[in-house]
Coordinates of C-alpha atoms and ligand atoms in Angstrom, one line a residue:
M238 CA 67.9 110.6 94.5
L239 CA 70.7 113.2 94.0
A240 CA 71.9 115.6 96.6
T241 CA 74.2 118.6 96.4
T242 CA 75.6 118.7 99.9
E243 CA 78.3 119.7 102.2
I244 CA 80.3 117.2 104.1
G245 CA 83.3 117.3 106.4
I246 CA 86.1 114.6 106.1
D247 CA 88.6 113.7 108.7
L248 CA 91.3 112.1 106.6
G249 CA 93.2 110.4 109.4
T250 CA 96.2 108.1 109.2
A251 CA 94.2 105.4 111.1
N252 CA 90.6 106.3 110.4
I253 CA 88.5 108.2 107.9
L254 CA 85.3 109.8 109.1
V255 CA 82.7 111.7 107.2
Y256 CA 80.3 114.1 108.8
S257 CA 77.2 115.8 107.5
K258 CA 75.5 118.6 109.3
N259 CA 72.1 117.0 109.1
K260 CA 73.0 113.4 109.6
G261 CA 76.0 113.5 111.9
I262 CA 78.7 110.8 111.3
I263 CA 77.8 109.0 108.1
L264 CA 81.0 107.0 107.6
D265 CA 83.7 105.7 110.0
E266 CA 86.2 103.3 108.5
P267 CA 89.9 102.5 108.9
S268 CA 92.1 104.3 106.3
V269 CA 93.3 101.0 104.8
V270 CA 93.2 99.9 101.2
A271 CA 93.7 96.3 99.9
I272 CA 95.5 96.2 96.5
D273 CA 96.3 93.4 94.1
T274 CA 99.9 94.2 93.3
E275 CA 99.8 92.6 89.9
S276 CA 96.7 94.2 88.4
K277 CA 97.1 97.3 90.7
K278 CA 93.4 97.0 91.4
V279 CA 91.9 98.2 94.6
L280 CA 90.1 95.1 96.1
A281 CA 88.7 96.6 99.3
V282 CA 88.7 99.7 101.4
G283 CA 88.0 100.4 105.1
H284 CA 86.9 97.7 107.5
E285 CA 87.1 94.9 104.9
A286 CA 90.7 95.9 104.0
K287 CA 91.8 96.2 107.6
M288 CA 90.7 92.7 108.3
M289 CA 93.2 91.6 105.6
I290 CA 96.3 93.2 107.2
G291 CA 99.0 90.6 107.7
K292 CA 96.6 87.9 106.5
T293 CA 96.6 88.1 102.8
P294 CA 98.4 86.0 100.2
G295 CA 101.5 87.4 98.6
R296 CA 100.0 89.4 95.8
I297 CA 97.4 91.2 97.8
V298 CA 98.7 93.9 100.2
A299 CA 96.7 95.9 102.7
I300 CA 98.3 99.3 102.9
R301 CA 97.7 102.6 104.7
P302 CA 98.2 105.3 102.2
L303 CA 98.5 108.1 104.8
K304 CA 101.5 108.1 107.0
D305 CA 102.4 110.5 109.8
G306 CA 99.2 112.4 108.9
V307 CA 100.2 113.2 105.3
I308 CA 99.7 111.5 102.0
A309 CA 102.4 108.9 101.4
D310 CA 100.8 107.3 98.4
Y311 CA 98.9 109.8 96.3
E312 CA 97.2 107.5 93.8
V313 CA 96.0 105.1 96.4
T314 CA 94.7 107.9 98.6
T315 CA 92.7 109.2 95.6
E316 CA 91.3 105.7 95.0
M317 CA 90.5 105.3 98.6
L318 CA 88.6 108.6 98.7
K319 CA 86.6 107.6 95.6
A320 CA 85.6 104.4 97.3
I321 CA 84.8 106.3 100.5
M322 CA 82.5 108.7 98.6
K323 CA 80.7 105.7 97.1
K324 CA 80.2 104.2 100.5
V325 CA 78.9 107.5 101.8
S326 CA 76.3 107.6 99.0
K327 CA 75.3 104.1 99.9
N328 CA 75.1 104.8 103.6
I329 CA 72.8 107.8 103.2
G330 CA 70.9 106.3 100.3
M331 CA 71.6 109.2 97.9
T332 CA 74.2 110.0 95.3
L333 CA 76.5 112.7 96.4
R334 CA 76.6 115.1 93.5
K335 CA 79.8 117.3 93.6
P336 CA 79.6 117.9 97.3
N337 CA 81.5 120.8 98.9
V338 CA 84.0 119.3 101.3
V339 CA 85.8 120.6 104.3
V340 CA 88.8 118.4 105.0
C341 CA 91.4 118.7 107.7
T342 CA 95.1 118.9 107.3
P343 CA 97.7 118.2 110.0
S344 CA 99.3 121.3 111.4
G345 CA 102.7 119.9 110.5
S346 CA 101.8 119.5 106.8
T347 CA 103.6 121.6 104.1
S348 CA 101.9 123.5 101.4
V349 CA 102.8 120.6 99.0
D350 CA 101.0 118.2 101.4
R351 CA 98.0 120.4 101.5
R352 CA 97.8 120.7 97.8
A353 CA 98.0 116.9 97.5
I354 CA 95.1 116.5 99.9
Q355 CA 93.1 119.1 98.1
D356 CA 93.7 117.5 94.7
A357 CA 93.0 114.0 96.0
V358 CA 89.6 115.1 97.4
R359 CA 88.7 117.0 94.2
N360 CA 89.7 114.0 92.1
A361 CA 87.4 111.9 94.2
G362 CA 84.4 114.1 93.0
A363 CA 84.2 117.1 95.2
K364 CA 83.2 120.5 93.9
K365 CA 84.8 122.9 96.4
V366 CA 87.4 121.7 98.8
I367 CA 88.2 123.8 101.9
L368 CA 91.1 122.9 104.1
I369 CA 91.0 123.4 107.9
E370 CA 93.8 122.8 110.3
E371 CA 93.3 119.6 112.2
P372 CA 93.7 121.0 115.7
V373 CA 91.2 123.7 114.9
A374 CA 88.7 121.0 113.8
A375 CA 89.4 119.0 116.9
A376 CA 88.7 122.0 119.1
I377 CA 85.5 122.9 117.2
G378 CA 84.4 119.3 117.5
A379 CA 85.1 119.2 121.2
G380 CA 82.8 122.3 121.6
L381 CA 85.5 124.8 122.5
P382 CA 84.9 128.5 121.6
V383 CA 87.6 128.7 119.0
D384 CA 86.4 132.0 117.5
E385 CA 86.7 133.9 120.8
P386 CA 89.9 135.6 121.9
V387 CA 90.7 133.0 124.6
A388 CA 93.3 130.2 124.6
N389 CA 92.1 126.7 123.8
V390 CA 94.8 124.0 124.1
V391 CA 94.2 120.8 122.1
V392 CA 96.3 117.7 122.1
D393 CA 95.2 115.4 119.3
I394 CA 96.8 111.9 119.4
G395 CA 96.2 110.1 116.1
G396 CA 97.6 107.0 114.5
G397 CA 100.7 108.6 112.9
S398 CA 101.2 111.8 114.8
T399 CA 100.4 113.9 117.8
E400 CA 99.5 117.5 117.2
V401 CA 99.5 120.0 120.0
A402 CA 98.1 123.5 119.4
I403 CA 97.0 126.6 121.1
I404 CA 94.1 128.1 119.3
S405 CA 92.7 131.6 119.8
F406 CA 90.4 133.7 117.7
G407 CA 90.0 131.1 114.9
G408 CA 93.7 130.5 114.4
V409 CA 96.6 128.5 115.7
V410 CA 98.9 130.7 117.8
A411 CA 101.4 128.0 118.7
C412 CA 101.8 124.3 117.7
H413 CA 104.0 121.3 117.7
S414 CA 103.6 118.2 115.7
I415 CA 105.5 115.0 116.3
K416 CA 105.5 111.7 114.5
V417 CA 104.6 109.8 117.6
G418 CA 101.1 108.5 117.8
G419 CA 99.2 105.3 118.3
D420 CA 101.2 103.4 115.6
R421 CA 104.4 104.1 117.5
L422 CA 102.9 102.6 120.6
D423 CA 101.9 99.5 118.7
D424 CA 105.4 99.2 117.4
D425 CA 106.9 99.7 120.8
I426 CA 104.8 96.7 121.9
I427 CA 105.8 94.5 119.0
Q428 CA 109.5 95.2 119.7
F429 CA 109.1 94.5 123.4
V430 CA 107.4 91.2 122.9
R431 CA 110.0 90.1 120.4
K432 CA 112.9 91.1 122.6
E433 CA 111.6 89.9 125.9
Y434 CA 109.7 86.7 124.8
N435 CA 111.2 85.9 121.4
V436 CA 107.7 86.0 120.1
L437 CA 106.5 87.8 116.9
I438 CA 103.1 89.4 117.0
G439 CA 101.3 91.4 114.3
E440 CA 100.1 95.0 114.3
R441 CA 96.5 94.1 115.1
T442 CA 97.5 92.1 118.1
A443 CA 99.7 94.9 119.3
E444 CA 96.9 97.4 119.0
E445 CA 94.6 95.1 121.0
I446 CA 97.2 94.8 123.7
K447 CA 97.6 98.6 123.8
K448 CA 93.8 99.2 124.1
E449 CA 93.3 96.5 126.7
I450 CA 96.3 96.7 129.0
G451 CA 98.3 99.7 127.8
Y452 CA 98.8 102.4 130.4
A453 CA 100.3 105.9 130.7
P454 CA 103.1 106.0 133.3
I455 CA 100.9 105.8 136.4
D456 CA 100.4 103.4 139.3
H457 CA 97.4 101.2 138.7
E458 CA 95.8 97.9 139.5
V459 CA 97.8 95.3 137.4
L460 CA 95.9 93.7 134.5
T461 CA 97.0 90.7 132.5
M462 CA 96.3 89.5 129.0
E463 CA 97.0 86.3 127.2
I464 CA 98.2 86.7 123.6
R465 CA 99.3 84.5 120.8
G466 CA 102.2 84.9 118.4
R467 CA 104.9 83.0 116.6
D468 CA 107.8 81.7 118.7
L469 CA 111.0 82.9 116.9
V470 CA 113.0 80.0 118.0
T471 CA 110.7 77.0 117.2
G472 CA 108.6 78.8 114.6
L473 CA 105.5 77.5 116.3
P474 CA 102.5 79.4 117.6
K475 CA 102.9 80.3 121.3
T476 CA 100.7 81.8 124.0
I477 CA 102.2 84.2 126.5
T478 CA 100.7 86.3 129.3
L479 CA 101.6 90.0 129.4
T480 CA 101.0 92.4 132.3
S481 CA 99.9 96.1 132.2
V482 CA 103.0 97.0 134.1
E483 CA 105.4 95.8 131.4
I484 CA 103.3 97.4 128.7
R485 CA 103.2 100.7 130.6
D486 CA 107.0 100.6 131.0
T487 CA 107.4 99.8 127.3
L488 CA 105.3 102.8 126.3
K489 CA 106.9 105.2 128.6
E490 CA 109.5 106.7 126.3
S491 CA 106.9 107.5 123.6
M492 CA 104.6 109.0 126.3
L493 CA 107.4 111.3 127.4
H494 CA 107.8 112.5 123.7
I495 CA 104.1 113.4 123.7
L496 CA 104.4 115.2 127.0
E497 CA 107.5 117.0 125.7
A498 CA 105.5 118.3 122.7
L499 CA 102.8 119.6 125.0
R500 CA 105.3 121.3 127.3
A501 CA 107.1 122.9 124.4
T502 CA 103.8 124.3 123.0
L503 CA 102.8 125.7 126.4
E504 CA 106.2 127.4 126.6
D505 CA 105.6 129.1 123.2
S506 CA 102.3 130.5 124.5
P507 CA 101.9 134.3 124.4
A508 CA 102.0 135.5 128.0
E509 CA 98.5 137.0 127.7
L510 CA 97.1 133.6 127.0
S511 CA 98.8 131.7 129.9
G512 CA 96.2 132.8 132.4
D513 CA 93.5 131.3 130.2
I514 CA 95.3 128.1 130.0
V515 CA 95.6 127.7 133.7
D516 CA 91.9 128.4 134.0
R517 CA 90.6 126.5 131.1
G518 CA 93.1 123.7 130.8
V519 CA 93.9 121.3 128.0
I520 CA 91.6 119.1 126.0
L521 CA 92.7 115.7 124.7
S522 CA 91.3 114.3 121.4
G523 CA 92.1 111.5 118.9
G524 CA 92.0 107.8 119.5
G525 CA 95.4 107.8 121.3
S526 CA 93.9 109.9 124.1
L527 CA 91.9 106.9 125.1
L528 CA 95.0 105.2 126.5
N529 CA 94.3 104.1 130.1
G530 CA 95.5 106.7 132.6
L531 CA 96.6 109.3 130.1
R532 CA 94.4 112.1 131.3
E533 CA 95.4 111.6 134.9
W534 CA 99.1 111.4 134.1
I535 CA 99.2 114.5 131.9
S536 CA 97.3 116.6 134.5
E537 CA 99.8 115.5 137.2
E538 CA 102.7 116.5 135.0
I539 CA 101.6 119.9 133.8
F540 CA 99.5 121.2 136.8
V541 CA 96.6 122.4 134.7
P542 CA 93.2 120.8 134.3
V543 CA 93.1 118.1 131.5
E544 CA 89.9 116.9 130.0
L545 CA 89.1 114.2 127.4
A546 CA 87.0 115.4 124.4
P547 CA 83.4 114.1 124.6
S548 CA 84.0 111.7 121.7
P549 CA 87.8 111.7 121.1
L550 CA 87.7 109.5 117.9
E551 CA 85.0 111.8 116.4
S552 CA 86.0 115.3 117.4
V553 CA 87.9 116.1 114.2
A554 CA 85.1 114.9 112.0
I555 CA 82.4 116.7 113.9
G556 CA 84.6 119.8 113.8
T557 CA 85.2 119.7 110.1
G558 CA 81.4 119.4 109.5
K559 CA 80.6 122.2 111.9
A560 CA 83.3 124.4 110.5
L561 CA 81.2 124.8 107.4
K562 CA 79.3 127.4 109.4
F563 CA 82.2 129.8 109.5
I564 CA 83.9 128.9 106.2
D565 CA 84.9 132.5 105.3
K566 CA 86.8 133.0 108.4
L567 CA 88.6 129.7 108.2
Q568 CA 89.5 130.1 104.5
H569 CA 91.1 133.3 105.6
A570 CA 92.9 131.6 108.4
A571 CA 94.2 128.7 106.2
K572 CA 96.0 131.0 103.8
Ligands
ADP707 P1 93.9 109.3 113.0 O1 93.3 110.7 113.2 O2 95.4 109.3 112.7 O3 93.1 108.5 112.0 P2 92.5 108.4 115.3 O4 92.2 109.7 116.0 O5 91.4 107.8 114.6 O6 93.8 108.6 114.4 O7 93.1 107.4 116.4 C1 93.6 106.2 116.0 C2 94.6 105.7 117.0 O8 93.9 105.6 118.3 C3 95.1 104.3 116.7 O9 96.5 104.2 116.9 C4 94.4 103.4 117.7 O10 95.1 102.3 118.1 C5 94.3 104.4 118.9 N1 93.2 104.0 119.9 C6 91.9 103.8 119.7 N2 91.3 103.4 120.8 C7 92.2 103.4 121.7 C8 92.2 103.0 123.2 N3 91.1 102.6 123.8 N4 93.4 103.1 123.8 C9 94.6 103.5 123.2 N5 94.6 103.8 121.9 C10 93.5 103.7 121.2
MG708 MG1 93.0 112.5 113.5

């Protein structure tokens, strides 16, 4: 069966999600591509490719073509999108014929980045490609009334970046974007374990540590976790036990950068909107917002209510899909 349809794509640095109005989330996979460096062929995309990170023989590399929220490798991104469109067709049991696509762009992206995203999606088979700013999508997805003249503050913590934006009346009134997101936290953990224990761990292990015993800078009941890596002195596998307190302290500097971006954005807020912010607070989205203790910590630091979006990893995708409703307004705002 063929279907002319409209879909929303959250082209994230860590995960790609596709949303359709009727079916909800129809695809959710890591933004990872496995490539054979000799034949330049794409071997796998998504979950399958992520499993290969750090585990492949020399000529096969698993790469993430999006970095810091923008396209770092254009050709691979296009290939990845083509494969994603195929998977979507399979998931819904229909061929997508030239769908109209709404795709989000990070608020820190340049017009060149935006054009690259638009072209990549078009080359992957879309008919019409509409861009929407990521924080606006996150806000729509979290159910905030973005088209009303009230301030909505969104902090979206993704893999490659954190975007903070104040949105009112369908547009972004103030925003800050920093290249600190979940990936940086993983990297902080890798460096810490190497320095403190002389043990080398991979990205996937670091991510597991972060999710399980990572904490924002707050007091909490201490957790421990056993992990395995390679001893840099003996070269042999080694098991060590980490505590949530040492991981919390390791992540602190990056957490302060995120807080700083939020403070700076609030300082840029038009005075008339400040009252709304005190009443309505701040909403957190993106996978990084799931870090243990983050919501509590931020609300203590900025003295306004802080809420987690209903499904932080899905807000942007849901928002891109729902944005189709008021496309005209958004196209206008994106110019
Ligand atoms: P992007 O929009 O860049 O694709 P996502 O919003 O999908 O990013 O979030 C991915 C990031 O969220 C990754 O860095 C991942 O490690 C992190 N993440 C996911 N779950 C958790 C969790 N429970 N605690 C901390 N970080 C998490
Ligand atoms: Mg995102």
